[in-house]
Structure formats: C-alpha cells, structure tokens
Short mmCIF file of C-alpha atoms in Angstrom, two decimals:
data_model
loop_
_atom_site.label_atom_id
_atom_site.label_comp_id
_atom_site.label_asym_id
_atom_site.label_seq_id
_atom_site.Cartn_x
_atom_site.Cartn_y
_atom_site.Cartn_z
CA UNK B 1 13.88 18.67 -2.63
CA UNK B 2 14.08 21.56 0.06
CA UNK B 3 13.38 20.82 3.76
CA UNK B 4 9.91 22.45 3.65
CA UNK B 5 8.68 19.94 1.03
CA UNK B 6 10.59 16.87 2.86
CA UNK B 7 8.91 17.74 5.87
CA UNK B 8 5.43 17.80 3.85
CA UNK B 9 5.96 14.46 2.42
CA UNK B 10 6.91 12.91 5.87
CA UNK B 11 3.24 14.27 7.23
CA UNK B 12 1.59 12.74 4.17
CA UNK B 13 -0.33 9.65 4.81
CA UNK B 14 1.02 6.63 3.17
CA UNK B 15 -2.18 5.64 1.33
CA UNK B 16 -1.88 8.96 -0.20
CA UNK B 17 1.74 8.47 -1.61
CA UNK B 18 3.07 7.49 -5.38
CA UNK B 19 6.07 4.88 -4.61
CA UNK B 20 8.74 4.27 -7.22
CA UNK B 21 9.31 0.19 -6.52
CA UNK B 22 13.02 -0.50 -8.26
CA UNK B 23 15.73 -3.29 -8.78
CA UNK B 24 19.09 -2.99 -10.47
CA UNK B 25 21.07 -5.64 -12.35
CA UNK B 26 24.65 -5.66 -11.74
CA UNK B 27 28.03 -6.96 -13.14
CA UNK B 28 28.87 -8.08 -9.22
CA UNK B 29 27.97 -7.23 -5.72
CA UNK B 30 30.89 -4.50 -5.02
CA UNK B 31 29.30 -1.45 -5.58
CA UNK B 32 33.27 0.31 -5.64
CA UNK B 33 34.19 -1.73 -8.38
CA UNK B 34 31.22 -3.69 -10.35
CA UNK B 35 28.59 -1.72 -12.48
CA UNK B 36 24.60 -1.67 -13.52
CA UNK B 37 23.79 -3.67 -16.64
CA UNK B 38 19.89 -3.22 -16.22
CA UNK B 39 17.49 -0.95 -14.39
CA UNK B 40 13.55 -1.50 -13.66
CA UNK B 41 10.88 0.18 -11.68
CA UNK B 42 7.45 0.24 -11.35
CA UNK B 43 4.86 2.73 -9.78
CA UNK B 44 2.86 2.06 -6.81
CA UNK B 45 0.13 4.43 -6.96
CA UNK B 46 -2.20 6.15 -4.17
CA UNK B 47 -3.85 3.76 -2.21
CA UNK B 48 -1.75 1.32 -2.69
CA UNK B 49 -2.49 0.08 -6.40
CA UNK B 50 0.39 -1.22 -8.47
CA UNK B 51 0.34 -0.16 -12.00
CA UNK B 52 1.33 -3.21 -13.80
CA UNK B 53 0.91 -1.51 -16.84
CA UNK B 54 3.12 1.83 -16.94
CA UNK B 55 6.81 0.49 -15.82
CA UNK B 56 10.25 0.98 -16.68
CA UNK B 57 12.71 -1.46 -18.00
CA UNK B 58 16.04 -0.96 -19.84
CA UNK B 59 19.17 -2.81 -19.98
CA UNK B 60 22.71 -0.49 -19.45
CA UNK B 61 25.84 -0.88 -20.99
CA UNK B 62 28.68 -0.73 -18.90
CA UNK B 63 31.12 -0.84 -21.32
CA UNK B 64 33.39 -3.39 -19.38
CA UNK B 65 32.61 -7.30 -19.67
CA UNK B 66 29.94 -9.07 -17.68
CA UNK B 67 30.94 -12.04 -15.95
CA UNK B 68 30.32 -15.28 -16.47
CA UNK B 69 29.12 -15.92 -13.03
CA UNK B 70 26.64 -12.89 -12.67
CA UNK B 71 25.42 -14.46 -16.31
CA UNK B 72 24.57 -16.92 -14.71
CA UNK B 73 22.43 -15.57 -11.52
CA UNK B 74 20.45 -12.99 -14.04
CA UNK B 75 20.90 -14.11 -17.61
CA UNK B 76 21.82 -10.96 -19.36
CA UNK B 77 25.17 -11.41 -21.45
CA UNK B 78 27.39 -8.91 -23.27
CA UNK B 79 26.05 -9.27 -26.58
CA UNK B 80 22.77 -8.18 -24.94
CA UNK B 81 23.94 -5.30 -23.31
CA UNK B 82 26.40 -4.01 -26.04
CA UNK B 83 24.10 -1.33 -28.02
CA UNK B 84 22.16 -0.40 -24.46
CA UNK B 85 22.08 2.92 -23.40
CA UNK B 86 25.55 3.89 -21.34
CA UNK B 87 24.59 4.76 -17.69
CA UNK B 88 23.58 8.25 -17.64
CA UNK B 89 21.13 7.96 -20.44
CA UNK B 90 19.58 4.80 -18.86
CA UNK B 91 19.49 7.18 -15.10
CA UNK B 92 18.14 10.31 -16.49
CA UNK B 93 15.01 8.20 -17.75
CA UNK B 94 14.73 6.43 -14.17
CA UNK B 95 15.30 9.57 -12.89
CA UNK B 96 12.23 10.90 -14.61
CA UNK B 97 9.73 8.07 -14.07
CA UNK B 98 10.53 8.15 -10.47
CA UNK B 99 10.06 12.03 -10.55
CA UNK B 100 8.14 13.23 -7.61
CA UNK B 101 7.60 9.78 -5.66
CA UNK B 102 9.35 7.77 -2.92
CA UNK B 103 11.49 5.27 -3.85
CA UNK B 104 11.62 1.22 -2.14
CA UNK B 105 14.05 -1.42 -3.04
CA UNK B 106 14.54 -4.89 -1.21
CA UNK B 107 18.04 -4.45 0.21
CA UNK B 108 17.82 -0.78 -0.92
CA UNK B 109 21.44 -0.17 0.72
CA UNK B 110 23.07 -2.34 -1.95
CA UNK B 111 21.00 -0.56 -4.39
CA UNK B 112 21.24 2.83 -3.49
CA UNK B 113 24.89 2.44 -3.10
CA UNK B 114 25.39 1.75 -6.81
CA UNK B 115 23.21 4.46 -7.94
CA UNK B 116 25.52 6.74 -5.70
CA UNK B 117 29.17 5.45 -6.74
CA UNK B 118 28.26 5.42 -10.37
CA UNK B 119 26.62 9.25 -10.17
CA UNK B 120 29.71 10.13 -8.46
CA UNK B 121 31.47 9.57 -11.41
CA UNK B 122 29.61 12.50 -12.68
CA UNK B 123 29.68 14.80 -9.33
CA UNK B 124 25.87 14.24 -8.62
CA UNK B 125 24.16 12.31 -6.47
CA UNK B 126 20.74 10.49 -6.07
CA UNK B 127 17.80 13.27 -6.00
CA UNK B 128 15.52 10.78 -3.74
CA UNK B 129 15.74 12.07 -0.03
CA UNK B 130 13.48 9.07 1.26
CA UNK B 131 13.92 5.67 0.40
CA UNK B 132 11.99 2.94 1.71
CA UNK B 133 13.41 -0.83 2.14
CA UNK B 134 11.15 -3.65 1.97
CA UNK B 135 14.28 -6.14 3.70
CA UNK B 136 14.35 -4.17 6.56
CA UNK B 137 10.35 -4.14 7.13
CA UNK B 138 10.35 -7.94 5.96
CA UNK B 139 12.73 -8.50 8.93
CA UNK B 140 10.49 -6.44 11.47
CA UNK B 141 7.45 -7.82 10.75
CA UNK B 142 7.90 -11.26 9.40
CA UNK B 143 9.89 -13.15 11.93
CA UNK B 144 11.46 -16.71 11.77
CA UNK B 145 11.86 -16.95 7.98
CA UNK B 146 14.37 -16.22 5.42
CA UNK B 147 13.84 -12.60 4.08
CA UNK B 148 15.38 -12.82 0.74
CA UNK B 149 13.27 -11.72 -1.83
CA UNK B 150 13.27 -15.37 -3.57
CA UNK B 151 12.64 -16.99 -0.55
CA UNK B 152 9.26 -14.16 0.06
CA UNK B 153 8.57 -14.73 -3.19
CA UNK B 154 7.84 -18.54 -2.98
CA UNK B 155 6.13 -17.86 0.88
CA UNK B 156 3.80 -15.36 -0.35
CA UNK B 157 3.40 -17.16 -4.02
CA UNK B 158 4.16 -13.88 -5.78
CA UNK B 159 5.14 -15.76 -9.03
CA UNK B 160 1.67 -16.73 -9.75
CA UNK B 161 1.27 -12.80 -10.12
CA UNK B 162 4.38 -11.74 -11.82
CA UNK B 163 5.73 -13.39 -15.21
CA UNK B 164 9.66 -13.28 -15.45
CA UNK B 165 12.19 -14.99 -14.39
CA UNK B 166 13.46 -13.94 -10.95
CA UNK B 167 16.82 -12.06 -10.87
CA UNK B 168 15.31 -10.24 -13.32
CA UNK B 169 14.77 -6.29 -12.64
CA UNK B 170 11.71 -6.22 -13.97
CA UNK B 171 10.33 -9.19 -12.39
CA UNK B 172 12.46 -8.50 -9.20
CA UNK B 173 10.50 -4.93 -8.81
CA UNK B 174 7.33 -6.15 -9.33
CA UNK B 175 7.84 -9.17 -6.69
CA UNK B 176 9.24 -6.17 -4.69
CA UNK B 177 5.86 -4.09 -5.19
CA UNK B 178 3.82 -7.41 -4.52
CA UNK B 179 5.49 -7.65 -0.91
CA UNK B 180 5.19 -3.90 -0.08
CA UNK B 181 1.87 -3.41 -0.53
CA UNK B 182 1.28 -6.57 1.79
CA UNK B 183 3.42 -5.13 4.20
CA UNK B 184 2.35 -1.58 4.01
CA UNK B 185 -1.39 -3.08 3.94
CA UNK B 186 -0.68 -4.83 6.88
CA UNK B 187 0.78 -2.20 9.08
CA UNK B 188 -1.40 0.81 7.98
CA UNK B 189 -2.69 2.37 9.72
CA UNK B 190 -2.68 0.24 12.84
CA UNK B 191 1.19 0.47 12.96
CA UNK B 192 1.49 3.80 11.32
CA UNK B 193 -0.14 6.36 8.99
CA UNK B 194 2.99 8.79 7.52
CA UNK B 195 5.60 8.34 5.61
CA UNK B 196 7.48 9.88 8.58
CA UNK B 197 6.36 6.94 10.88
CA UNK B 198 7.07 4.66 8.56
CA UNK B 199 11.13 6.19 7.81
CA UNK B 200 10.97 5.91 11.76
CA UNK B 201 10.07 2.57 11.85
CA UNK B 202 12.38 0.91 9.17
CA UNK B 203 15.31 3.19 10.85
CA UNK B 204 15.19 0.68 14.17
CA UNK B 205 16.63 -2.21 11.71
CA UNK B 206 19.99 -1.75 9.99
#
C-alpha cells in the first residue's frame, strides 16, 4: 500500500472500515522456532456488522510434529494436519480474504510475529500496514480485570454467541470480533472517529 492510500485509510472513519478479525493456531509460543498449524478470520464489515457467515478457516501443515502439549491447549493433532495445505498456500488465501481491509488480533504482536518469521522464509513480508489489537484496547479501556481473551470471553458471555471450542481459530476470531465491536462501539465516536485516532490510541499501550 503506498503512503498516499495509508494516509487515506487513517482519515477514514472507523464505522466506514472493512476489518479482517484473525487468530492463528500454533505448534508453540516461540515465533523463531514453533510454526502455524491453523489460520481463521472473519470480516467485520462497515458499520460495525460481523459477517458470521463469509469466514475463513483452514488448518496448515507444518510438516514438523505437533506437540503433545499444544494438543492439548487447541486440539488439533498431526493426523489432522497431515494432508493440510503447507503454509504458503494456506497465506495466499488469508492473504486474499483480508485483501483491502485492516487487520485486529487479540495479542496481535504474537500473531503478527509468526506471520512475519514464517514469510521470511520466503523473502516477503506481511502486506497489512495497520493492524489493530484488541489486548491492548482491552487493557485501556477495561481496567481491573484479566484481559485474556478466555477470561473476556466468560465477562462479556461471548460463548452464548459463538459455537466452538475456545483455542480454536475460528472460534478464537469470532470471540475476537465479538469484543471489538464492543469496544470500538463503545469508544466511537466519543473517544475517536479515524482509524488514525484509533492507531494513536492503541500506540500509548505496549
């Protein structure tokens, strides 16, 4: 995306914004040496309406062996995984249902940082110049509790919404879309009306 557009999407008002709502599986928590096993998004569209209907799911292969502990946070096991598409395949069709929208994660460092080490593998990079964290607003604007996406989850009784089990991608982005739109919903637009403010805003938490 060239500068011109980025600045164009930062002066576009956030009800007026498709979001790209997304949550990775992994093999382990160390982005340098553990790998995606399943990636799942799903849109949030202008004015704030999640399409429950049009999402992305697919499981990865990645063609070293899952183990038995992270089996046994999200469920997915090698015999699952072994005829999945290999990484690339599984980003390029992310890549183009997130096409033209701004992507959130909960936690979207961890997230972000395994989309980056494994593109590196293939000298590219993420396309997405604005990414949006739902953590870091959680922790802003929601003081005094546990910001986990579980924990939010059970406050906010997302799980009568979403079916799924949690630690899940699927699930996981959907709970993720539940508690952005309450968020965003809450702080727009007596808190803030861009994207821009919003970047701005998020950037005061690390």
């Amino acid at each position: 995306m060239k500068s011109s557009e980025q600045d164009t999407l930062c002066d576009t008002p956030l009800n007026e914004i498709t979001w790209t709502v997304f949550d990775l599986e992994t093999t382990g928590i160390d982005a340098e040496h553990d790998t995606i096993v399943e990636i799942a998004a799903v849109h949030v569209m202008p004015g704030f309406r999640i399409d429950h209907k049009n999402t992305f799911n697919t499981l990865v292969n990645p063609e070293v062996d899952i183990p038995a502990r992270s089996t046994d946070i999200h469920g997915i096991t090698n015999e699952m995984v072994k005829n999945a598409p290999d990484f690339m395949t599984a980003y390029y069709s992310f890549a183009d249902f997130a096409r033209d929208t701004v992507l959130i994660a909960h936690n979207s460092a961890k997230d972000m940082a395994f989309l980056r080490v494994s593109l590196s593998e293939y000298f590219t990079s993420p396309p997405f110049p604005f990414v949006i964290d739902s953590l870091r607003l959680a922790r802003i604007f929601y003081k005094g509790i546990r910001h986990d996406l579980e924990s939010l989850s059970n406050l906010f009784h997302f799980d009568k919404r979403v079916s799924g089990p949690q630690h899940r991608a699927l699930p996981d982005a959907k709970r993720t879309a539940l508690l952005f739109r309450k968020l965003v919903m809450e702080i727009f637009p007596k808190e803030c009306y861009l994207l821009g403010e919003l970047l701005q805003i998020q950037s005061v938490y690390k």
